[in-house]
Coordinates of C-alpha atoms and ligand atoms in Angstrom, one line a residue:
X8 CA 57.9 -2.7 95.4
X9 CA 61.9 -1.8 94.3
X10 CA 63.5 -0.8 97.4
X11 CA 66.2 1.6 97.0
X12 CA 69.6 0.6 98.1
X13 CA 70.3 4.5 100.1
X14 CA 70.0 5.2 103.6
X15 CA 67.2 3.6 105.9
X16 CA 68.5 6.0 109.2
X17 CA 68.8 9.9 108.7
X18 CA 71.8 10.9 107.0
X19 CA 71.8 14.2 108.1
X20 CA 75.5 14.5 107.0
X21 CA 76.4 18.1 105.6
X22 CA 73.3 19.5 107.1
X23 CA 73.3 21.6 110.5
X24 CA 70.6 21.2 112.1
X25 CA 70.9 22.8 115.1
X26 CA 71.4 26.2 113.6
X27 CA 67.6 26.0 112.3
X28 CA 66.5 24.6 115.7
X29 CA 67.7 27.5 117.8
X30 CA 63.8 29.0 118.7
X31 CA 61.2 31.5 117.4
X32 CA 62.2 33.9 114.5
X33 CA 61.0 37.2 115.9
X34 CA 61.7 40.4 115.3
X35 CA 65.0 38.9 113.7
X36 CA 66.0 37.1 116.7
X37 CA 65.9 33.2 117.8
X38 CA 64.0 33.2 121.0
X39 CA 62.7 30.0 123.1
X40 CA 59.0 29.6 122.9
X41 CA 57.0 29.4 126.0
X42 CA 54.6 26.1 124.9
X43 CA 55.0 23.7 127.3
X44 CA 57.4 21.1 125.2
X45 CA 60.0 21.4 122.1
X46 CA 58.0 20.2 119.4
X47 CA 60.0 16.9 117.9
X48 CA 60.8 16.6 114.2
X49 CA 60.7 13.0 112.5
X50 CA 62.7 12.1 109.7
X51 CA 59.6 9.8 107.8
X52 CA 62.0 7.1 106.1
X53 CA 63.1 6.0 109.7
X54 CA 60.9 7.3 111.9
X55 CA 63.7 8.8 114.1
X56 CA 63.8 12.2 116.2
X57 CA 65.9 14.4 113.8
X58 CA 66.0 17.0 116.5
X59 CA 63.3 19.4 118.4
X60 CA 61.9 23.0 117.4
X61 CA 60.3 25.7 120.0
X62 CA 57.1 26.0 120.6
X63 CA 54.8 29.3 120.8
X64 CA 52.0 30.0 123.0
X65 CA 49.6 32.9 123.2
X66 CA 52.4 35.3 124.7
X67 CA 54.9 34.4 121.7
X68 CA 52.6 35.0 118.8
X69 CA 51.5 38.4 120.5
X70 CA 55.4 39.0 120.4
X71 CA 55.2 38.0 116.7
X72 CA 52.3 40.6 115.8
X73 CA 54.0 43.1 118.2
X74 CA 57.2 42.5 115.7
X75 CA 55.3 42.6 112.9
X76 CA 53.4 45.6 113.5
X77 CA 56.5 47.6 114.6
X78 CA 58.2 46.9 111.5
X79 CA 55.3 47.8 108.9
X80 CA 55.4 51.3 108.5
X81 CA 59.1 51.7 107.4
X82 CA 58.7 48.3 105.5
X83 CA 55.4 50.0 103.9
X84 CA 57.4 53.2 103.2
X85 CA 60.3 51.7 101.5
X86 CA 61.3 52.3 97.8
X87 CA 59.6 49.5 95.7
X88 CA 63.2 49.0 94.1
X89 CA 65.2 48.2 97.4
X90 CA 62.3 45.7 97.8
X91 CA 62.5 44.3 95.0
X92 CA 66.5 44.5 95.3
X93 CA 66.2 42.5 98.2
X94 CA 63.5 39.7 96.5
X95 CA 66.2 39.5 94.1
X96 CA 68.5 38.9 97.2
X97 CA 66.3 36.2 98.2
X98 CA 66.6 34.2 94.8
X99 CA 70.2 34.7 94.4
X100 CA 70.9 32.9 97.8
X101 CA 68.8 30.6 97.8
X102 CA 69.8 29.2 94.5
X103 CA 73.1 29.1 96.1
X104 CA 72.1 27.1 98.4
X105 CA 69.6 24.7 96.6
X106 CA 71.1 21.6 97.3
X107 CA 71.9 22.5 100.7
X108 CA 67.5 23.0 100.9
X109 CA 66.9 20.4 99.1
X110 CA 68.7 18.2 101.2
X111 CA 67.3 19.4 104.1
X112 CA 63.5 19.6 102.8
X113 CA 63.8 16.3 101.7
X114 CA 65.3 14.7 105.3
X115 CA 61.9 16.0 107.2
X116 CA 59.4 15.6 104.5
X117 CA 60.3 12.9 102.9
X118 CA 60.4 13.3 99.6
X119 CA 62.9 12.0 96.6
X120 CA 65.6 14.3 96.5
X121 CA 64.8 14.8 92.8
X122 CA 61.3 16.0 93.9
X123 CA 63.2 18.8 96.1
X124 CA 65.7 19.8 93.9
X125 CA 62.3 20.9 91.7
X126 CA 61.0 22.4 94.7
X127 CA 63.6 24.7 95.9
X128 CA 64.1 25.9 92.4
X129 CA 60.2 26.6 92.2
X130 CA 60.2 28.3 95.3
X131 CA 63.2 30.0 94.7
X132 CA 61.3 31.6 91.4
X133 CA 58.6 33.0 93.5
X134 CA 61.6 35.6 94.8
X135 CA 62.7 36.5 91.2
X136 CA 59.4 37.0 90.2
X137 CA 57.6 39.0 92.9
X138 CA 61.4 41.3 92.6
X139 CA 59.9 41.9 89.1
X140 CA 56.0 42.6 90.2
X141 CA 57.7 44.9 93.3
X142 CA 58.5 47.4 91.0
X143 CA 55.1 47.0 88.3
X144 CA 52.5 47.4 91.4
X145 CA 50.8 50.5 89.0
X146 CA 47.9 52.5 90.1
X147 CA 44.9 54.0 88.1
X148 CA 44.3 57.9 87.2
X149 CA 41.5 58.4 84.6
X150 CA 38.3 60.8 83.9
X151 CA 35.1 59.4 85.9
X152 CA 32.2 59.0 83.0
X153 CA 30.0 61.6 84.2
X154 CA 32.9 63.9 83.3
X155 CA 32.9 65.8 86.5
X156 CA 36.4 64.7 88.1
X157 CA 39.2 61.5 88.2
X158 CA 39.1 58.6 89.1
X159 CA 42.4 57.9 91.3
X160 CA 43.3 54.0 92.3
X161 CA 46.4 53.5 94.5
X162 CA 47.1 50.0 96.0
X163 CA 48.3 50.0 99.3
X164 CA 50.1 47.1 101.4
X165 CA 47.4 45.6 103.2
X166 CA 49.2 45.6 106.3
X167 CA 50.6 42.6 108.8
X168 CA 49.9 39.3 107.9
X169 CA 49.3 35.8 109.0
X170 CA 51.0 33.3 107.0
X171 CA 49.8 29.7 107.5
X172 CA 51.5 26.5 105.3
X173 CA 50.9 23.0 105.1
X174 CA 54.0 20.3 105.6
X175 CA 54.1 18.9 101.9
X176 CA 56.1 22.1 100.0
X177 CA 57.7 23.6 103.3
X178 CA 59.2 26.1 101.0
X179 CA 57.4 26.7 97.9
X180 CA 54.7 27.2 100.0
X181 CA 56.1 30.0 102.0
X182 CA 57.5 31.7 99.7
X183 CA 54.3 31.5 97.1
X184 CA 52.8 34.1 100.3
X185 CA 56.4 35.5 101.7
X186 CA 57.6 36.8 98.5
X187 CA 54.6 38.8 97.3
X188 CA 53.7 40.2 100.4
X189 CA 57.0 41.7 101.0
X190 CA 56.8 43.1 97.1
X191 CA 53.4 44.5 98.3
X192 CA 54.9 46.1 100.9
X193 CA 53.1 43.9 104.2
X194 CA 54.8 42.4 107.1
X195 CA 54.1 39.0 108.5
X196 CA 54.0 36.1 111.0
X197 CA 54.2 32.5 109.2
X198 CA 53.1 29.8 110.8
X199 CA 54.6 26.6 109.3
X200 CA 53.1 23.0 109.7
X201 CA 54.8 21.5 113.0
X202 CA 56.5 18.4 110.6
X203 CA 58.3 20.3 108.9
X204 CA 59.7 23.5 110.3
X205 CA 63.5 23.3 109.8
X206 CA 62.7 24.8 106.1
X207 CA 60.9 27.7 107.3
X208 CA 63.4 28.6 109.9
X209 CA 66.4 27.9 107.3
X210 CA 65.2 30.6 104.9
X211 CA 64.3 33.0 107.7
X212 CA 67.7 33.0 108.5
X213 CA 68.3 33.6 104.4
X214 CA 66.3 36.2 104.2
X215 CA 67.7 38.1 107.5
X216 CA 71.0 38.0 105.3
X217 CA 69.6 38.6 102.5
X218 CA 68.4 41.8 103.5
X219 CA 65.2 41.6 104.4
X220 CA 64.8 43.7 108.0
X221 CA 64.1 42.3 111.3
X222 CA 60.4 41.9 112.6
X223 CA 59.0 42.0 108.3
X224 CA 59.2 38.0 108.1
X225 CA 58.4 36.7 111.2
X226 CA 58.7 32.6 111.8
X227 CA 57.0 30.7 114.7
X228 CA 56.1 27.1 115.3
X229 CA 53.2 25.8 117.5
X230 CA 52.0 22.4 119.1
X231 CA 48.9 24.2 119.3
X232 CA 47.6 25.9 116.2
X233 CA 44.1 26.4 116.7
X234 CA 44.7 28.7 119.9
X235 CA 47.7 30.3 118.2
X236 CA 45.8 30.9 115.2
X237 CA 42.6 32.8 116.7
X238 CA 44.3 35.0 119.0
X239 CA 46.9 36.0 116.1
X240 CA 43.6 36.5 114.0
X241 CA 41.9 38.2 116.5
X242 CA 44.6 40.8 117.0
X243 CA 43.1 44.4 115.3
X244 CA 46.3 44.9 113.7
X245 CA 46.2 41.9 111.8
X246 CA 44.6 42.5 108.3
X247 CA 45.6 39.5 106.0
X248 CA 45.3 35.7 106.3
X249 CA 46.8 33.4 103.6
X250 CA 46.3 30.1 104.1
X251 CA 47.3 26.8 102.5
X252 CA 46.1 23.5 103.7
X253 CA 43.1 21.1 104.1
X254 CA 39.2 22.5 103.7
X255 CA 38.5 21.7 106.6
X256 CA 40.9 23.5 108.8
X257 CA 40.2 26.5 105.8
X258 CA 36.4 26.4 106.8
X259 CA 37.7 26.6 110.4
X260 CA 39.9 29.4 109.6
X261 CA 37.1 31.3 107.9
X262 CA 35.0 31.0 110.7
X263 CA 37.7 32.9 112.4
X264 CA 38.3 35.6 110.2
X265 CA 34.7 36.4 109.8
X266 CA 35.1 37.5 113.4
X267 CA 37.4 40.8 112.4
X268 CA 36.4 40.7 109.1
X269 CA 39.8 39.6 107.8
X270 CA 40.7 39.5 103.9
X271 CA 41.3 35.7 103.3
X272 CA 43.4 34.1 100.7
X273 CA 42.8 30.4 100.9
X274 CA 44.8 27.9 98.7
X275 CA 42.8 24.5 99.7
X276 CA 42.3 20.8 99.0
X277 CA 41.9 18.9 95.5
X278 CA 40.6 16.1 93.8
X279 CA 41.8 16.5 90.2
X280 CA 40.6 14.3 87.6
X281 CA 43.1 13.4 84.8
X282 CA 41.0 12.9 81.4
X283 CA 42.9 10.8 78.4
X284 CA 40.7 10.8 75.0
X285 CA 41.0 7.9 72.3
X286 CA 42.9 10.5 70.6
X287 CA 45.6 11.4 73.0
X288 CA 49.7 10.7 72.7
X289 CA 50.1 7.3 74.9
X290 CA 53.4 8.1 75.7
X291 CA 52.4 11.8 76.1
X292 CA 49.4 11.1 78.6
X293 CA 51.6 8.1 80.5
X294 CA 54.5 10.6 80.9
X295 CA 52.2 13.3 82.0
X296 CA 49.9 11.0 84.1
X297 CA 53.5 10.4 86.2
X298 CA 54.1 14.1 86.7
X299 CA 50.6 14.7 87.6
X300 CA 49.9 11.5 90.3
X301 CA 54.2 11.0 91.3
X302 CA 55.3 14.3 91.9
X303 CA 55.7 14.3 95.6
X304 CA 54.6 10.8 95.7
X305 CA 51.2 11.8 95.1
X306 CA 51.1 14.1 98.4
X307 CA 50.2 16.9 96.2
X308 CA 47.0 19.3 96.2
X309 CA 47.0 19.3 92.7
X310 CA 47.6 15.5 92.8
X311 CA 45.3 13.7 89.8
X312 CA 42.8 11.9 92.2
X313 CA 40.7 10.0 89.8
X314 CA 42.2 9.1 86.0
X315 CA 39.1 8.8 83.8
X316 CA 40.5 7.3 79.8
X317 CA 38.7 6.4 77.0
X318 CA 37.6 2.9 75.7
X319 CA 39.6 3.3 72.8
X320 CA 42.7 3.7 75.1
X321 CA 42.0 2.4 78.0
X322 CA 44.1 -1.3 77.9
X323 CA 47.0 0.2 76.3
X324 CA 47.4 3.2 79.0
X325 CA 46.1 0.6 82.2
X326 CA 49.1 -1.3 81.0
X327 CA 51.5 1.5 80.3
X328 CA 50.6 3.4 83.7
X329 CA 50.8 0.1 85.6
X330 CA 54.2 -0.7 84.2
X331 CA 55.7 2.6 85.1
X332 CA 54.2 2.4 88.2
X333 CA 55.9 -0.9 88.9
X334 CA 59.1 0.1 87.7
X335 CA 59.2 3.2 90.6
X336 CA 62.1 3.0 92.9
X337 CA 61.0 3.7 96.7
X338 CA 63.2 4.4 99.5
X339 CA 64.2 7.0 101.5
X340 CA 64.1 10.7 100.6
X341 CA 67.7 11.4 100.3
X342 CA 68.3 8.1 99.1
X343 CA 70.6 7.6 96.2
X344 CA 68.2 6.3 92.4
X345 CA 65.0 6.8 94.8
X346 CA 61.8 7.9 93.0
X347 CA 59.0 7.8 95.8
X348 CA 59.6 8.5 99.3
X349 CA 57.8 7.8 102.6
X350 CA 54.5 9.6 103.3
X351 CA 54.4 12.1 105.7
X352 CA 53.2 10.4 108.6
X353 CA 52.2 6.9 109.7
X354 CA 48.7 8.7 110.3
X355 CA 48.4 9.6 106.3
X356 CA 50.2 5.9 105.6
X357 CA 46.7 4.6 107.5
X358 CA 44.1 6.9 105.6
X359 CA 46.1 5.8 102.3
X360 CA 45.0 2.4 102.7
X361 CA 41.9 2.7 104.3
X362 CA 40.7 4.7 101.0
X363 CA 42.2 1.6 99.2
X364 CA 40.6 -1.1 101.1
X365 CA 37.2 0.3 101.0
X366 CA 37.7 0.8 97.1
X367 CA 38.9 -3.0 96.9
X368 CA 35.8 -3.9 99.2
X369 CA 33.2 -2.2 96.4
X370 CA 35.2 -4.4 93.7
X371 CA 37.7 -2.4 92.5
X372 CA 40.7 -4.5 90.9
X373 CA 44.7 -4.3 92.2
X374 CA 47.2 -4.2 89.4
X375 CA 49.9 -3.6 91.9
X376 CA 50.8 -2.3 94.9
X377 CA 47.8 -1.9 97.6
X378 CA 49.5 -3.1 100.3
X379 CA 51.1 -1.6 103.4
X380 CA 54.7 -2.6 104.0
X381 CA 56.1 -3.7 107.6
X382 CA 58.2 -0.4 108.7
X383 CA 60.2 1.2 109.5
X384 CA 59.2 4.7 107.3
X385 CA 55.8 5.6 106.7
X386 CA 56.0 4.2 103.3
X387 CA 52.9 2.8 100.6
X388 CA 53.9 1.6 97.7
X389 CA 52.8 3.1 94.2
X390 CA 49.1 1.6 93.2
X391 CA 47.3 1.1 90.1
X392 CA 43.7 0.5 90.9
X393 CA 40.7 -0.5 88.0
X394 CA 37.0 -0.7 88.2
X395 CA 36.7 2.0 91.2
X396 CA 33.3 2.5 91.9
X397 CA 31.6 6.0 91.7
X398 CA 30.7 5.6 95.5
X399 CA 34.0 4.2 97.0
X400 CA 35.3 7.0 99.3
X401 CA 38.9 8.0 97.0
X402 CA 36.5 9.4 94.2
X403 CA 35.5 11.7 96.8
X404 CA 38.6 12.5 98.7
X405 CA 42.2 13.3 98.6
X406 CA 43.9 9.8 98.3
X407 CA 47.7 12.0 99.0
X408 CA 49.8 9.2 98.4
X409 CA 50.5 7.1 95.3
X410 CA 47.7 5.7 94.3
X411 CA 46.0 5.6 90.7
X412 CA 42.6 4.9 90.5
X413 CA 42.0 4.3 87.0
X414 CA 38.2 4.5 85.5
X415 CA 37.0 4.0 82.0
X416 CA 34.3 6.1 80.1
X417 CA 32.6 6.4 76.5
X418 CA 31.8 9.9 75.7
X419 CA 33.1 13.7 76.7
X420 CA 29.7 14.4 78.3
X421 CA 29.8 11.5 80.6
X422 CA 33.8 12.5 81.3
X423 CA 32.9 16.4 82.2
X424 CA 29.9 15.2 84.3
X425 CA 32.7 12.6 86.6
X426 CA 34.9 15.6 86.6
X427 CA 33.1 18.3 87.8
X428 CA 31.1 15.7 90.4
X429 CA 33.0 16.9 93.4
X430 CA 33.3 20.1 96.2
X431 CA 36.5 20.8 94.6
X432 CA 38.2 22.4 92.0
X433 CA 41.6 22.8 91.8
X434 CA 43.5 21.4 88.8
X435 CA 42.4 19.1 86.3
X436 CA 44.5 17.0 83.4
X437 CA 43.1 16.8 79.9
X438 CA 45.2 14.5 77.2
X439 CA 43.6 14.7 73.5
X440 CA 45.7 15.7 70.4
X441 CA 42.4 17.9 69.2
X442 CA 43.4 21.3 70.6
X443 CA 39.9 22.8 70.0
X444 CA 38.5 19.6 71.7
X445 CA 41.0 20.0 74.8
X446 CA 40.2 24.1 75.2
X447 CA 36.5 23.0 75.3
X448 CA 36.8 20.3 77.7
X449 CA 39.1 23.0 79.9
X450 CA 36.4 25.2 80.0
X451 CA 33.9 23.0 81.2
X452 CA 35.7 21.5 83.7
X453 CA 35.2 23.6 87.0
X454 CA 38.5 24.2 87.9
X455 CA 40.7 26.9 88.2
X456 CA 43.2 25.4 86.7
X457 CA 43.8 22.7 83.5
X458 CA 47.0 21.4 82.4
X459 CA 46.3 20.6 78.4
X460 CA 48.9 17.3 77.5
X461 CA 51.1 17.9 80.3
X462 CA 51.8 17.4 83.6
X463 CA 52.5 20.3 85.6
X464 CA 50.7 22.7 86.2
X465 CA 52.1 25.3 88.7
X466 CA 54.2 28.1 87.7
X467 CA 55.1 31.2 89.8
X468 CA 53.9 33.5 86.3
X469 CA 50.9 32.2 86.6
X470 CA 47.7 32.4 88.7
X471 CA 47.4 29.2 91.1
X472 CA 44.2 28.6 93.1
X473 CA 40.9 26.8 92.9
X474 CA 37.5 26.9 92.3
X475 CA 34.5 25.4 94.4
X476 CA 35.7 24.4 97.7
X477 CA 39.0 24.2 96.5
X478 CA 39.8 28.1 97.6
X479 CA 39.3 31.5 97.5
X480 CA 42.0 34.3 95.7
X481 CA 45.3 33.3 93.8
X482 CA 48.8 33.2 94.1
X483 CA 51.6 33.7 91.6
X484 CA 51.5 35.4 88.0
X485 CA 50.1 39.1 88.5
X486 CA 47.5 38.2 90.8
X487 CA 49.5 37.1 93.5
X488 CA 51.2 40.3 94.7
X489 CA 47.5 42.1 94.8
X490 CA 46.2 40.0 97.6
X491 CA 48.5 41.6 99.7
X492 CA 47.3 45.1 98.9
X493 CA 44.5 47.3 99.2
X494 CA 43.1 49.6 96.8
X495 CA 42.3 52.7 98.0
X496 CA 40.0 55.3 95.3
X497 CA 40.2 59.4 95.4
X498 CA 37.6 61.5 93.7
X499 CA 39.7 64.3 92.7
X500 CA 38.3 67.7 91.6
X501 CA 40.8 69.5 89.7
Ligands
NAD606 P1 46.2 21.0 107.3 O1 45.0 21.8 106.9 O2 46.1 19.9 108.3 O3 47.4 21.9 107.9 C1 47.8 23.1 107.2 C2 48.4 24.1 108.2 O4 47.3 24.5 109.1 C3 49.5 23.5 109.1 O5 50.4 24.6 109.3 C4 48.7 23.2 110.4 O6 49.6 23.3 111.5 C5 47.7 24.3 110.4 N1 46.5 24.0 111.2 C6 46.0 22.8 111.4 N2 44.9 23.0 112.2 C7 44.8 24.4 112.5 C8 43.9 25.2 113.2 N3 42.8 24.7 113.8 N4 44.0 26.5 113.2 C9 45.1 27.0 112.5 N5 46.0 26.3 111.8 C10 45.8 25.0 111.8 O7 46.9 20.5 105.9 P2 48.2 19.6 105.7 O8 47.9 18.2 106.1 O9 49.4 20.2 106.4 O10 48.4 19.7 104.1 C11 47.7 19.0 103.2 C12 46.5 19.7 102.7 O11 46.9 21.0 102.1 C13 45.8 19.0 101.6 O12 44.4 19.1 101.7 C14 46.3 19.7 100.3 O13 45.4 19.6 99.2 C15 46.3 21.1 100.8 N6 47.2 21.9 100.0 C16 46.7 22.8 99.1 C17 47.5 23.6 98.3 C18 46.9 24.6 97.4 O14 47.7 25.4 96.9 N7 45.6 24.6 97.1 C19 48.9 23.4 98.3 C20 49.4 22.4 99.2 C21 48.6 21.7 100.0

């Protein structure tokens, strides 16, 4: 494993974080929670207390709906193009500001500096453009086919909404919900993951200056979710939840909602299989096979879980991948030249290599890494894996950290069969310089997603989500901003 030579202890120079610490964002004010305890935020490439965020309880997210609910009906009722001015608001300041985020996002989650930068610009985009889709949010007039009056369709803001996001894109992931549901019109309460609120409460205070009026974007942290979450749920006036996160809290979530018969979006967990024909680029699949398992460090939902290559390829990219894998400077986040940061927690570290020492214990082969390193940081180095076993537990479930677990097949039926053998369906990664071939593949791949000799999938224009167990809706692209409305038909005589 190449250490990087940058900081081991937080380096929070430049960055105040006190000023995102200060409480709740309710109603447009920083208020101290009422949970029993600040909640403590830990910097993951040293394992030290960066600094301590407030806590909700019941009372605080009924102040949050209260806020929320107050401010709909003029939020509802402004012009769609002092919305959209203010979206555009949003982008302007915090591309400012990006370094300043990245900094920040990568000092509590943990990730390369490089890997924020891409972030913040990302989320940032989500801002420009929902400010586009604010003003394009078009109805429906048209004769009904009997002939005997119109059809009228007019899509409403759906009304206050609960915002939930996981820890490992603490802005993209906001702001893939915040920014079309103000285009649409809604007001909200987000609820960010506990290890990493400073970003959420950072761009709250953005978007207070950016415009954006008090008690629309509400911002509250909790050591107790579940609680939090039902009784915020449960609240009539709450008509939306978007979530992003694990299945299983998503099935839990479900259960919830069914109990007011909430709309759900639900952005959930992945197991992507990366697919490299005989006939693919090397260099072209190797680079993209980087993108698709390193970005993040492999703490991605649309991480490639299980790399599946061809006979006819398979020594040359096993020996490309595992070189490039080698060569991967770790270290801390904000660390000068580093390439993979810590994981999250030293909880995730510990499910990382228990997925990797039950796959070594059904035979599968280490061409580097597989090891856990002495602390401090919750790091794991990057990890080639061969000869993975159909029934070891990582071709099942999310690995989240770097490891590649490389298998080798013979023909596309056998490939789309591995692929689709799973309870998600999220993205998937399919390298082959036959075009026609690759569309095919895409299509039989259940996934709602399939990057085609590339990387990256995700891309505000475009619809993100998942088949299968993998979620429910989309964000991003034209879909995204009608999740947040509600279309409402008139029979009209005239
Ligand atoms: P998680 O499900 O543990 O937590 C997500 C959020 O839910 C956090 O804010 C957490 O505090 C909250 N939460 C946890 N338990 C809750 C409960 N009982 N009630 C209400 N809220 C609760 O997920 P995570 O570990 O933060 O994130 C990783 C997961 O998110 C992975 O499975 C990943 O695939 C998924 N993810 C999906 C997407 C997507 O777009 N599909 C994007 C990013 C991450």
């Amino acid at each position: 494993m190449n250490i990087a030579t940058g900081p081991m202890s937080p380096d929070v120079a430049g960055l105040d974080l006190d000023s995102w610490s200060k409480g709740l964002f309710i109603g447009g004010e920083w208020l101290e929670g009422h949970g029993p305890h600040r909640i403590p935020v830990v910097d993951p490439s040293s394992e030290a207390v960066l600094t301590h965020v407030a806590n909700a309880d019941l009372s605080d997210a009924a102040a949050a709906v209260d806020a929320a609910a107050a401010a709909a009906p003029a939020w509802a009722a402004t012009a769609p193009r002092k919305r959209s001015e203010i979206l555009r608001r949003c982008f302007e300041l915090m591309t400012e500001r990006a370094e300043m985020l990245a900094k920040l996002i990568s000092l509590e989650n943990g990730k390369a500096l490089r890997d924020a930068r891409g972030e913040v610009a990302y989320a940032a985009e989500f801002f420009r453009w929902n400010a586009e889709e604010a003003v394009r949010i078009v109805g429906e007039f048209g004769m009904a086919p009997a002939g005997a009056n119109r059809i009228l369709v007019d899509y409403q803001p759906i009304g206050v909404c609960v915002l939930i996001t996981p820890w490992n894109f603490p802005a993209a992931m906001a702001t893939r919900k915040i920014a079309p549901a103000l285009a649409a019109g809604c007001t909200m309460v987000l609820k960010p993951a506990t290890e990493t609120p400073l970003t959420a409460y950072a761009l709250a205070a953005l978007y207070k200056e950016a415009g954006v009026p008090d008690g629309v974007v509400n911002v509250i942290t909790t050591s107790t979710p579940g609680p939090v979450t039902a009784a915020m749920l449960a609240d009539p006036r709450v008509r939306k939840l978007s979530f992003t996160g694990s299945t299983g809290v998503g099935r839990t979530l479900l259960a919830e909602a069914s109990k007011t018969v909430l709309s759900c979006s639900m952005e959930l967990g992945g197991n992507a299989p990366l697919i490299v024909f005989d006939d693919a680029d090397l260099d072209t699949a190797l680079d993209g096979a980087m993108v698709a398992k390193m970005r993040n460090a492999g703490e991605a939902c649309t991480a490639a879980n299980r790399l599946y290559v061809q006979s006819g390829i398979y020594d040359r990219f096993v020996a490309g991948l595992t070189a490039r894998m080698e060569a991967l400077v770790v270290g801390a986040g904000t660390g000068a030249g580093t390439e993979c940061g810590p994981m999250i927690t030293a909880k995730a570290v510990a499910k990382i290599d228990e997925l990797v020492q039950d796959a070594v214990g059904r035979g599968a082969k280490v061409l580097c890494g597989g090891n856990k390193p002495a602390g401090p940081g919750f790091f794991y180095p990057p990890t080639v894996l061969t000869d993975v076993p159909p029934d070891a537990a990582m071709a099942h479930e999310e690995i989240f950290g770097p490891v590649a677990p490389i298998t080798r097949f013979e023909t596309e039926d056998e490939v789309v069969a591995r692929a689709n053998d799973t309870e998600y369906g999220l993205a998937a990664y399919v390298f082959t310089k036959d075009i026609g071939r690759g569309l095919k593949v895409s299509r039989r791949i259940e996934a709602g997603m399939v990057a085609l000799n590339r990387g990256l999938v995700s891309d505000p224009a475009a619809p993100f989500g998942g088949m299968k167990q993998s979620g429910l809706g989309r964000e991003g692209g034209s879909h995204g901003v009608l999740e947040f409305t509600e279309p409402q038909y008139v029979a009209v005589t005239l």
